[in-house]
Amino acid sequence: MTTIPVSPASPHISDKIASSVYEGLLSNPKWLPSWLFYDSAGSRLFEEITRIPEYYVTRTERAILEAHASEIVSRAAGENSLRLVELGAGSAEKTRLLLSAAAERQDTVFYEPVDVSASALIEGQMRIEEEIPGVLVCPRVEDYTHNLELDTTLPTERRLVLYIGSSIGNFEPGESLLLLERVRAALDPGDCLLLGVDLVKEHSVLLAAYDDKAGVTAAFNRNLLVRLNRELDADFHPEMFAHRAVWNEAKSRMEMHLVSEKRQTVGLPAIDLRVEFEDGESIHTENSYKYRPGDAEALVAKAGFAPEVTWMDERGWFAVCLARAV
Ligand code: AVJ
């Protein structure tokens, strides 16, 4: 255990940020946690990424959901009515497809987006209730990576938990199993999980998706340093770090790094830290695991679900797996 000397002059710094930045930048190799990307600028940059031509992930998954929303909803519901829970809801843009399909089958659809950011949830709530009559939004501000508690349902109701967008790709295999086991523990038998995973494909396609021509992903990556400058009084020169996307074949994952373009020292006075970088030394900022056909089904089965149907696009680039709690 390391003690984190957060100065009392900076009470606004969240302990979680301070302690993980401290740990990551003192590690060898250096790393920063990928959840740090999503301050308000980072969330906006990610929204922009979802629209760039090279980033096939969002539009491929949306096409799968567009084609199969009513089948997904009717399979999950069976004879019951459905309550939708979404982990890491964000802007919930693809969720509308499923909510609309559910609202066609029943008078009232409860929708429980779970997110650590209360502001993201409140914004989403206003729009969805206006746009899809019959949907009632009950947001939960919770860190689902550590804890998940759901309301009890009526005997005639089933839950469908959405974990879409390839968010699970950020977790190591052991962590993703733990997370799905926690989801399973919050559910009753018969409830469902809809899991979206990105699949292994030609490396040139993957590399372009994480290193786009317009440089939006590079800006998203460097925004981490901008955030640390603001929130930990650090003095990073973000332009002195190059964005690098790497395919790690052995671990079946895309990695993002920030590579120091020269030998330099960076101060983070708010956490009493000075960090030295060699020329070419990198900070590992993200893993995005890519699955092979069958991997998602094996994972949910280990976590206590029976996989029912998996839908893919024609190119086999993305998979959406419906599984039932047993
Ligand atoms: C939000 C985790 C699904 O891994 O593709 C996009 C984040 N990183 N471009 C992904 C991301 C770089 C994204 N996820």
Tab-separated table of C-alpha atoms and ligand atoms in Angstrom:
chain	number	residue	atom	x	y	z
A	1	MET	CA	0.000	0.000	0.000
A	2	THR	CA	1.161	3.495	-0.819
A	3	THR	CA	-0.062	6.510	1.071
A	4	ILE	CA	-1.261	9.264	-1.187
A	5	PRO	CA	-0.228	12.704	-0.008
A	6	VAL	CA	-3.138	14.769	-1.291
A	7	SER	CA	-2.548	18.289	-0.099
A	8	PRO	CA	-5.346	19.826	1.965
A	9	ALA	CA	-5.150	22.844	-0.361
A	10	SER	CA	-6.797	20.728	-3.077
A	11	PRO	CA	-9.897	19.227	-1.464
A	12	HIS	CA	-11.654	19.197	-4.850
A	13	ILE	CA	-9.476	16.346	-6.122
A	14	SER	CA	-11.262	13.089	-5.932
A	15	ASP	CA	-9.299	10.468	-4.022
A	16	LYS	CA	-10.008	7.909	-6.691
A	17	ILE	CA	-8.352	10.011	-9.404
A	18	ALA	CA	-5.429	10.970	-7.186
A	19	SER	CA	-4.692	7.425	-6.082
A	20	SER	CA	-4.945	5.783	-9.490
A	21	VAL	CA	-2.864	8.463	-11.239
A	22	TYR	CA	-0.256	8.168	-8.504
A	23	GLU	CA	-0.153	4.398	-8.808
A	24	GLY	CA	-0.213	4.353	-12.610
A	25	LEU	CA	2.532	6.915	-13.162
A	26	LEU	CA	4.810	5.243	-10.598
A	27	SER	CA	4.375	1.855	-12.291
A	28	ASN	CA	6.712	0.403	-14.870
A	29	PRO	CA	5.411	0.441	-17.587
A	30	LYS	CA	3.365	3.557	-16.838
A	31	TRP	CA	-0.400	3.525	-17.227
A	32	LEU	CA	-3.501	5.640	-16.648
A	33	PRO	CA	-7.028	4.230	-16.190
A	34	SER	CA	-9.310	4.509	-19.230
A	35	TRP	CA	-12.301	5.705	-17.185
A	36	LEU	CA	-10.346	8.969	-16.804
A	37	PHE	CA	-11.136	9.781	-20.465
A	38	TYR	CA	-14.695	10.774	-19.701
A	39	ASP	CA	-14.687	14.296	-18.316
A	40	SER	CA	-17.050	16.576	-20.216
A	41	ALA	CA	-14.549	17.322	-23.014
A	42	GLY	CA	-13.672	13.618	-23.241
A	43	SER	CA	-17.312	12.552	-23.409
A	44	ARG	CA	-17.850	15.046	-26.230
A	45	LEU	CA	-14.775	13.735	-28.059
A	46	PHE	CA	-16.031	10.165	-27.684
A	47	GLU	CA	-19.398	11.179	-29.176
A	48	GLU	CA	-17.397	12.622	-32.077
A	49	ILE	CA	-15.424	9.363	-32.423
A	50	THR	CA	-18.688	7.429	-32.825
A	51	ARG	CA	-19.330	9.458	-36.002
A	52	ILE	CA	-15.898	9.310	-37.691
A	53	PRO	CA	-15.736	7.131	-40.829
A	54	GLU	CA	-13.053	4.747	-39.495
A	55	TYR	CA	-14.851	3.996	-36.198
A	56	TYR	CA	-17.182	1.231	-37.379
A	57	VAL	CA	-18.083	0.096	-33.829
A	58	THR	CA	-21.090	2.290	-33.052
A	59	ARG	CA	-22.720	2.203	-36.450
A	60	THR	CA	-22.256	-1.556	-36.828
A	61	GLU	CA	-23.880	-2.262	-33.471
A	62	ARG	CA	-26.680	0.219	-34.217
A	63	ALA	CA	-27.466	-1.587	-37.469
A	64	ILE	CA	-27.696	-4.913	-35.599
A	65	LEU	CA	-30.036	-3.396	-33.003
A	66	GLU	CA	-32.124	-1.694	-35.713
A	67	ALA	CA	-32.610	-5.001	-37.499
A	68	HIS	CA	-33.435	-7.055	-34.397
A	69	ALA	CA	-34.860	-4.730	-31.702
A	70	SER	CA	-38.345	-6.212	-31.688
A	71	GLU	CA	-37.068	-9.797	-31.653
A	72	ILE	CA	-34.648	-9.003	-28.823
A	73	VAL	CA	-37.393	-7.409	-26.758
A	74	SER	CA	-39.982	-10.118	-27.382
A	75	ARG	CA	-37.538	-12.938	-26.622
A	76	ALA	CA	-36.423	-11.254	-23.413
A	77	ALA	CA	-39.979	-10.520	-22.280
A	78	GLY	CA	-41.692	-13.793	-23.184
A	79	GLU	CA	-45.186	-13.508	-21.682
A	80	ASN	CA	-44.066	-10.847	-19.228
A	81	SER	CA	-43.547	-7.127	-19.396
A	82	LEU	CA	-40.030	-5.828	-19.582
A	83	ARG	CA	-37.980	-3.378	-17.524
A	84	LEU	CA	-34.764	-2.157	-19.140
A	85	VAL	CA	-31.589	-1.536	-17.141
A	86	GLU	CA	-28.585	-0.025	-18.908
A	87	LEU	CA	-25.039	-0.095	-17.547
A	88	GLY	CA	-22.879	2.919	-18.403
A	89	ALA	CA	-25.767	4.548	-20.188
A	90	GLY	CA	-23.923	7.569	-21.614
A	91	SER	CA	-26.017	9.257	-24.287
A	92	ALA	CA	-28.265	6.170	-24.645
A	93	GLU	CA	-28.673	6.814	-28.349
A	94	LYS	CA	-28.866	3.124	-29.403
A	95	THR	CA	-31.057	2.279	-26.423
A	96	ARG	CA	-33.947	4.203	-27.991
A	97	LEU	CA	-34.327	1.433	-30.550
A	98	LEU	CA	-34.976	-1.111	-27.785
A	99	LEU	CA	-37.121	1.240	-25.695
A	100	SER	CA	-39.339	2.009	-28.703
A	101	ALA	CA	-39.712	-1.700	-29.433
A	102	ALA	CA	-40.685	-2.346	-25.796
A	103	ALA	CA	-43.116	0.610	-25.758
A	104	GLU	CA	-44.932	-0.965	-28.685
A	105	ARG	CA	-45.659	-4.107	-26.650
A	106	GLN	CA	-46.633	-2.611	-23.294
A	107	ASP	CA	-48.199	0.590	-21.902
A	108	THR	CA	-45.380	1.514	-19.548
A	109	VAL	CA	-41.691	0.702	-19.851
A	110	PHE	CA	-39.445	1.364	-16.881
A	111	TYR	CA	-35.938	2.306	-17.972
A	112	GLU	CA	-33.159	2.378	-15.354
A	113	PRO	CA	-29.939	3.855	-16.740
A	114	VAL	CA	-27.016	3.263	-14.359
A	115	ASP	CA	-24.082	5.638	-14.635
A	116	VAL	CA	-21.486	7.254	-12.391
A	117	SER	CA	-22.303	10.640	-13.908
A	118	ALA	CA	-25.548	12.154	-12.582
A	119	SER	CA	-25.521	14.947	-15.163
A	120	ALA	CA	-25.337	12.514	-18.096
A	121	LEU	CA	-28.293	10.646	-16.611
A	122	ILE	CA	-30.479	13.698	-16.065
A	123	GLU	CA	-29.920	14.976	-19.608
A	124	GLY	CA	-30.805	11.587	-21.055
A	125	GLN	CA	-33.919	11.274	-18.930
A	126	MET	CA	-35.559	14.491	-20.146
A	127	ARG	CA	-35.125	13.609	-23.800
A	128	ILE	CA	-36.197	9.983	-23.637
A	129	GLU	CA	-39.388	10.607	-21.685
A	130	GLU	CA	-40.332	13.314	-24.216
A	131	GLU	CA	-39.435	11.289	-27.273
A	132	ILE	CA	-40.812	7.858	-26.442
A	133	PRO	CA	-44.261	8.019	-24.838
A	134	GLY	CA	-44.773	5.264	-22.286
A	135	VAL	CA	-41.161	5.194	-21.107
A	136	LEU	CA	-40.507	6.136	-17.479
A	137	VAL	CA	-36.869	6.822	-16.688
A	138	CYS	CA	-35.569	5.961	-13.197
A	139	PRO	CA	-31.862	6.855	-13.242
A	140	ARG	CA	-29.433	5.327	-10.734
A	141	VAL	CA	-26.157	7.059	-9.977
A	142	GLU	CA	-23.926	4.117	-9.187
A	143	ASP	CA	-20.510	2.735	-10.054
A	144	TYR	CA	-21.645	-0.564	-11.553
A	145	THR	CA	-18.032	-1.789	-11.692
A	146	HIS	CA	-18.093	-2.047	-7.900
A	147	ASN	CA	-21.667	-2.416	-6.897
A	148	LEU	CA	-25.014	-3.124	-8.467
A	149	GLU	CA	-28.334	-3.197	-6.701
A	150	LEU	CA	-31.599	-3.217	-8.586
A	151	ASP	CA	-35.145	-2.592	-7.442
A	152	THR	CA	-37.308	-5.662	-6.972
A	153	THR	CA	-39.724	-6.227	-9.818
A	154	LEU	CA	-43.377	-7.146	-10.025
A	155	PRO	CA	-44.033	-10.898	-10.446
A	156	THR	CA	-45.110	-10.236	-14.050
A	157	GLU	CA	-42.010	-8.254	-14.894
A	158	ARG	CA	-38.627	-9.253	-16.230
A	159	ARG	CA	-35.441	-7.269	-16.497
A	160	LEU	CA	-33.306	-6.866	-19.578
A	161	VAL	CA	-29.860	-5.549	-18.646
A	162	LEU	CA	-28.113	-3.788	-21.532
A	163	TYR	CA	-24.354	-3.775	-21.584
A	164	ILE	CA	-23.774	-2.608	-25.117
A	165	GLY	CA	-21.300	-0.460	-27.042
A	166	SER	CA	-18.363	-2.833	-26.438
A	167	SER	CA	-17.863	-1.204	-23.035
A	168	ILE	CA	-16.891	-4.607	-21.660
A	169	GLY	CA	-13.862	-4.443	-23.978
A	170	ASN	CA	-12.116	-2.120	-21.526
A	171	PHE	CA	-11.878	-4.884	-18.907
A	172	GLU	CA	-9.300	-7.652	-18.544
A	173	PRO	CA	-10.818	-11.142	-18.932
A	174	GLY	CA	-10.906	-11.760	-15.156
A	175	GLU	CA	-12.470	-8.368	-14.454
A	176	SER	CA	-15.164	-8.776	-17.078
A	177	LEU	CA	-16.148	-12.147	-15.619
A	178	LEU	CA	-16.378	-10.595	-12.146
A	179	LEU	CA	-18.493	-7.763	-13.488
A	180	LEU	CA	-20.961	-10.103	-15.205
A	181	GLU	CA	-21.128	-12.282	-12.091
A	182	ARG	CA	-22.098	-9.178	-10.146
A	183	VAL	CA	-24.775	-8.398	-12.730
A	184	ARG	CA	-26.061	-11.977	-12.481
A	185	ALA	CA	-26.256	-11.708	-8.678
A	186	ALA	CA	-28.509	-8.627	-9.001
A	187	LEU	CA	-30.930	-10.536	-11.276
A	188	ASP	CA	-33.561	-13.224	-10.895
A	189	PRO	CA	-33.660	-16.401	-12.993
A	190	GLY	CA	-35.404	-15.601	-16.293
A	191	ASP	CA	-34.051	-12.030	-16.457
A	192	CYS	CA	-31.849	-11.279	-19.482
A	193	LEU	CA	-28.538	-9.714	-20.394
A	194	LEU	CA	-27.806	-8.143	-23.786
A	195	LEU	CA	-24.045	-7.924	-24.302
A	196	GLY	CA	-22.388	-6.092	-27.221
A	197	VAL	CA	-18.830	-7.151	-28.074
A	198	ASP	CA	-16.465	-6.031	-30.805
A	199	LEU	CA	-14.903	-8.869	-32.797
A	200	VAL	CA	-11.378	-9.568	-34.033
A	201	LYS	CA	-11.022	-8.459	-37.641
A	202	GLU	CA	-8.407	-7.382	-40.161
A	203	HIS	CA	-5.759	-5.443	-38.272
A	204	SER	CA	-5.743	-2.527	-40.693
A	205	VAL	CA	-9.419	-1.943	-39.922
A	206	LEU	CA	-8.786	-2.025	-36.168
A	207	LEU	CA	-5.762	0.242	-36.386
A	208	ALA	CA	-7.620	2.841	-38.478
A	209	ALA	CA	-10.552	2.816	-36.050
A	210	TYR	CA	-8.231	3.744	-33.165
A	211	ASP	CA	-6.024	6.149	-35.121
A	212	ASP	CA	-8.336	8.109	-37.399
A	213	LYS	CA	-7.113	10.525	-40.074
A	214	ALA	CA	-8.847	13.546	-38.571
A	215	GLY	CA	-7.026	12.966	-35.275
A	216	VAL	CA	-10.138	12.834	-33.091
A	217	THR	CA	-8.931	9.701	-31.273
A	218	ALA	CA	-5.540	11.335	-30.727
A	219	ALA	CA	-7.270	14.354	-29.177
A	220	PHE	CA	-9.396	12.014	-27.027
A	221	ASN	CA	-6.247	10.274	-25.809
A	222	ARG	CA	-4.300	13.498	-25.120
A	223	ASN	CA	-7.309	14.970	-23.313
A	224	LEU	CA	-6.269	12.749	-20.383
A	225	LEU	CA	-3.205	14.944	-19.931
A	226	VAL	CA	-5.259	18.125	-20.315
A	227	ARG	CA	-7.509	16.801	-17.561
A	228	LEU	CA	-4.565	16.041	-15.258
A	229	ASN	CA	-3.205	19.548	-15.857
A	230	ARG	CA	-6.533	20.978	-14.761
A	231	GLU	CA	-7.451	18.646	-11.941
A	232	LEU	CA	-4.044	17.782	-10.461
A	233	ASP	CA	-2.209	21.030	-11.376
A	234	ALA	CA	0.095	18.927	-13.570
A	235	ASP	CA	2.338	20.534	-16.189
A	236	PHE	CA	2.110	18.030	-19.052
A	237	HIS	CA	2.717	19.401	-22.539
A	238	PRO	CA	0.123	17.239	-24.337
A	239	GLU	CA	1.693	17.996	-27.736
A	240	MET	CA	4.943	16.434	-26.487
A	241	PHE	CA	3.168	13.042	-26.311
A	242	ALA	CA	2.284	11.131	-29.479
A	243	HIS	CA	-0.930	9.143	-29.817
A	244	ARG	CA	-0.216	5.492	-30.609
A	245	ALA	CA	-2.673	2.677	-31.356
A	246	VAL	CA	-1.290	-0.890	-31.245
A	247	TRP	CA	-2.827	-4.289	-31.976
A	248	ASN	CA	-1.727	-6.784	-29.299
A	249	GLU	CA	-2.240	-10.166	-30.962
A	250	ALA	CA	-1.322	-12.303	-27.936
A	251	LYS	CA	-3.916	-10.549	-25.756
A	252	SER	CA	-6.460	-9.981	-28.553
A	253	ARG	CA	-6.781	-6.297	-27.798
A	254	MET	CA	-6.289	-2.831	-29.235
A	255	GLU	CA	-4.131	-0.669	-26.998
A	256	MET	CA	-3.780	3.074	-26.840
A	257	HIS	CA	-0.627	4.741	-25.621
A	258	LEU	CA	0.759	8.241	-25.186
A	259	VAL	CA	4.421	8.197	-26.154
A	260	SER	CA	6.820	10.819	-24.829
A	261	GLU	CA	8.511	12.535	-27.773
A	262	LYS	CA	11.567	13.486	-25.722
A	263	ARG	CA	13.173	13.006	-22.351
A	264	GLN	CA	11.112	15.153	-19.975
A	265	THR	CA	9.984	15.585	-16.398
A	266	VAL	CA	6.402	16.334	-15.442
A	267	GLY	CA	5.242	17.689	-12.108
A	268	LEU	CA	1.932	16.841	-10.433
A	269	PRO	CA	2.210	19.000	-7.312
A	270	ALA	CA	-1.307	18.213	-6.114
A	271	ILE	CA	-0.220	14.628	-5.458
A	272	ASP	CA	3.415	15.447	-4.599
A	273	LEU	CA	4.715	13.671	-7.658
A	274	ARG	CA	7.428	14.305	-10.242
A	275	VAL	CA	7.567	11.832	-13.107
A	276	GLU	CA	10.466	11.315	-15.500
A	277	PHE	CA	9.903	10.146	-19.066
A	278	GLU	CA	12.555	8.688	-21.340
A	279	ASP	CA	12.446	9.617	-25.025
A	280	GLY	CA	9.960	7.099	-26.502
A	281	GLU	CA	8.592	5.955	-23.142
A	282	SER	CA	4.860	5.347	-23.170
A	283	ILE	CA	1.855	5.697	-20.889
A	284	HIS	CA	-0.602	2.878	-21.564
A	285	THR	CA	-4.040	4.508	-21.477
A	286	GLU	CA	-6.548	1.943	-22.773
A	287	ASN	CA	-7.224	-1.676	-23.649
A	288	SER	CA	-10.078	-2.542	-25.951
A	289	TYR	CA	-10.480	-6.329	-26.049
A	290	LYS	CA	-11.704	-7.892	-29.296
A	291	TYR	CA	-13.621	-11.153	-29.080
A	292	ARG	CA	-13.606	-14.219	-31.310
A	293	PRO	CA	-16.886	-15.903	-32.278
A	294	GLY	CA	-18.012	-17.958	-29.270
A	295	ASP	CA	-16.048	-15.915	-26.688
A	296	ALA	CA	-19.036	-13.839	-25.554
A	297	GLU	CA	-21.208	-16.945	-25.148
A	298	ALA	CA	-18.487	-18.695	-23.121
A	299	LEU	CA	-18.060	-15.634	-20.905
A	300	VAL	CA	-21.762	-15.175	-20.090
A	301	ALA	CA	-22.113	-18.925	-19.465
A	302	LYS	CA	-19.302	-18.772	-16.884
A	303	ALA	CA	-21.094	-15.874	-15.204
A	304	GLY	CA	-24.343	-17.820	-14.748
A	305	PHE	CA	-26.285	-17.056	-17.928
A	306	ALA	CA	-27.518	-19.330	-20.697
A	307	PRO	CA	-26.663	-17.754	-24.069
A	308	GLU	CA	-29.801	-17.753	-26.281
A	309	VAL	CA	-29.143	-15.921	-29.538
A	310	THR	CA	-26.191	-14.006	-30.971
A	311	TRP	CA	-26.712	-11.551	-33.827
A	312	MET	CA	-23.896	-10.286	-36.034
A	313	ASP	CA	-23.566	-7.932	-38.994
A	314	GLU	CA	-22.831	-9.496	-42.435
A	315	ARG	CA	-19.125	-8.747	-42.158
A	316	GLY	CA	-18.890	-10.436	-38.758
A	317	TRP	CA	-17.401	-7.322	-37.168
A	318	PHE	CA	-19.610	-7.017	-34.091
A	319	ALA	CA	-21.765	-9.382	-32.021
A	320	VAL	CA	-24.791	-8.776	-29.790
A	321	CYS	CA	-25.498	-11.698	-27.476
A	322	LEU	CA	-28.780	-12.284	-25.610
A	323	ALA	CA	-28.398	-14.490	-22.540
A	324	ARG	CA	-30.778	-15.549	-19.774
A	325	ALA	CA	-30.045	-15.765	-16.068
A	326	VAL	CA	-30.280	-19.376	-14.926
B	1	AVJ	C1	-16.212	3.182	-25.290
B	1	AVJ	C2	-14.649	1.529	-24.620
B	1	AVJ	C3	-16.195	1.054	-26.372
B	1	AVJ	O1	-12.913	0.792	-26.824
B	1	AVJ	O2	-13.781	1.345	-28.728
B	1	AVJ	C4	-12.898	4.616	-28.741
B	1	AVJ	C5	-13.491	3.723	-26.384
B	1	AVJ	N1	-11.273	4.357	-27.356
B	1	AVJ	N2	-11.758	4.975	-29.361
B	1	AVJ	C6	-13.634	1.506	-27.520
B	1	AVJ	C7	-12.593	4.220	-27.474
B	1	AVJ	C8	-10.783	4.830	-28.512
B	1	AVJ	C9	-14.421	2.630	-26.847
B	1	AVJ	N3	-15.343	2.109	-25.782
